C-alpha positions as a LaTeX table, in Angstrom:
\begin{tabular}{lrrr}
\hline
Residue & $x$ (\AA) & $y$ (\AA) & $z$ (\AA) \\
\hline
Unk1 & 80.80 & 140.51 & 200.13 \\
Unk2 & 83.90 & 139.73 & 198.13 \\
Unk3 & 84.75 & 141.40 & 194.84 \\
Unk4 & 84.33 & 139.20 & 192.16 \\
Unk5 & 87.62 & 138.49 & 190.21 \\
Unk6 & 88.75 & 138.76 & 186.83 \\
Unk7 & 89.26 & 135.46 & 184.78 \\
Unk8 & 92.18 & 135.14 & 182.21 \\
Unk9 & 90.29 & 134.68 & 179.10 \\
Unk10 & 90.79 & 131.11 & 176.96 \\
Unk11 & 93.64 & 131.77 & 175.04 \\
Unk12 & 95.09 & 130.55 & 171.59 \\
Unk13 & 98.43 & 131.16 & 170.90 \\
Unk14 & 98.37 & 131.63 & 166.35 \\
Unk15 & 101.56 & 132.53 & 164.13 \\
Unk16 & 98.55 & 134.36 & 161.50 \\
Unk17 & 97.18 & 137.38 & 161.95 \\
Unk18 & 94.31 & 136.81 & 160.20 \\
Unk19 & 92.19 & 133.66 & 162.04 \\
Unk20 & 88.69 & 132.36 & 162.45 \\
Unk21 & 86.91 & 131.54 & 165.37 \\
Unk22 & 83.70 & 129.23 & 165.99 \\
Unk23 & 83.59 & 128.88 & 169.31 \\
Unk24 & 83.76 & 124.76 & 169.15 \\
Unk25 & 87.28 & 124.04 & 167.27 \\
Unk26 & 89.35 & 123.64 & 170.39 \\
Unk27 & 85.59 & 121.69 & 172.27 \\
Unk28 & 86.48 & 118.11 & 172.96 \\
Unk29 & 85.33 & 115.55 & 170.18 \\
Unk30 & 85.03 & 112.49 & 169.33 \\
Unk31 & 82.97 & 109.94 & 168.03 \\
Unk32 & 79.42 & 110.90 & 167.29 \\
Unk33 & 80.10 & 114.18 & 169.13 \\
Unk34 & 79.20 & 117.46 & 166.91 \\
Unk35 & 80.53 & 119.87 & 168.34 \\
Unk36 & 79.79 & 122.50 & 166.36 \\
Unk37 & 76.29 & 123.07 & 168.03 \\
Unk38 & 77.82 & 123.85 & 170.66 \\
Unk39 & 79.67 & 127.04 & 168.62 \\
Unk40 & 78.61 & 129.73 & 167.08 \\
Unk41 & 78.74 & 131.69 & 163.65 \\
Unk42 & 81.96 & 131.18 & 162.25 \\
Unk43 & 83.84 & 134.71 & 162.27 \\
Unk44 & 87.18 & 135.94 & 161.34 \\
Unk45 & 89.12 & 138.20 & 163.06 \\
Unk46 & 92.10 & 140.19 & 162.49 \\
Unk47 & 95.19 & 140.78 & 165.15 \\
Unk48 & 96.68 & 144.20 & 164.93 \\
Unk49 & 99.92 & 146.03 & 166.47 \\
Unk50 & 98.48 & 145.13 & 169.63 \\
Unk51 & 99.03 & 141.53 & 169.22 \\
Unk52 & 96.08 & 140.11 & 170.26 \\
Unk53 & 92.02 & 140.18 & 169.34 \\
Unk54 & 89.09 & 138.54 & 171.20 \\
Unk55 & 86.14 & 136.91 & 169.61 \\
Unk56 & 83.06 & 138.92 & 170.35 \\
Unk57 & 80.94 & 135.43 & 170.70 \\
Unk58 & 82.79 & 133.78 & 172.90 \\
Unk59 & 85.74 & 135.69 & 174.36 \\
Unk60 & 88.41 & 133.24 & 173.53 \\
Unk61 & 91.41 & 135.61 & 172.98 \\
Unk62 & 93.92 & 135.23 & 169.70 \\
Unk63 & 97.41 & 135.87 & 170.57 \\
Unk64 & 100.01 & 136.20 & 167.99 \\
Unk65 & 103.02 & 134.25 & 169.12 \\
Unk66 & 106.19 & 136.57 & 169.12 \\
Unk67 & 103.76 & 139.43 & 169.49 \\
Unk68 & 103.69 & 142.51 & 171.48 \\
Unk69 & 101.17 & 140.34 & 173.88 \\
Unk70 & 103.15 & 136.87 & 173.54 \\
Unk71 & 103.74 & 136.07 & 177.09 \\
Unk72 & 101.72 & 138.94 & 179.03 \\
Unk73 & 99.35 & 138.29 & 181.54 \\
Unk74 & 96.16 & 138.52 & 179.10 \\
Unk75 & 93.86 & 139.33 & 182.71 \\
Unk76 & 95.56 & 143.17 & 182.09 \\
Unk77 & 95.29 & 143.56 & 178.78 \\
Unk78 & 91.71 & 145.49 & 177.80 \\
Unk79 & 89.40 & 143.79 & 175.50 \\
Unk80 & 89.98 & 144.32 & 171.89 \\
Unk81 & 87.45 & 142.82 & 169.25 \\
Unk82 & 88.59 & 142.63 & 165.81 \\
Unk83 & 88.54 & 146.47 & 163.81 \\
Unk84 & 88.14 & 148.14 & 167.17 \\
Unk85 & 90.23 & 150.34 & 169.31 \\
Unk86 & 91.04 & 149.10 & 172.93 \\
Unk87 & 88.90 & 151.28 & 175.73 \\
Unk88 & 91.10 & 151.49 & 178.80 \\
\hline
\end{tabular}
């Protein structure tokens, strides 16, 4: 049985550390598509020294650009949602 493997999380690169996720802004649209149902409750979330936060809806991973994470491989990094300490 193989090990299952560790995705890179979707990934936004932001120049503000302060931003708001809904889980549908980046969803393909178009007319009479909504994607918003497809989202959920709009959040916002704040990136600290680390450089980075993830959404706790959807996973999708803020990275300040020019930030301690800017360029990392985000599979390593531990999950950090917004206010909390990373658990490694």
């Amino acid at each position: 049985m193989s090990k299952p493997s560790y995705t890179t999380p979707e990934t936004v690169l932001t120049d503000k550390t302060r931003v708001s996720c809904d889980g549908a802004s980046a969803i393909r649209g178009g007319e009479g598509y909504r994607p918003s149902a497809l989202g959920h409750p709009r959040v916002w979330l704040e990136i600290d020294e680390h450089g980075y936060v993830d959404c706790g809806y959807c996973d999708r991973r803020f990275v300040l650009r020019g930030g301690p994470a800017d360029g990392a491989d985000q599979s390593t990094l531990p999950d950090i949602a917004s206010g909390a300490s990373p658990q490694v």
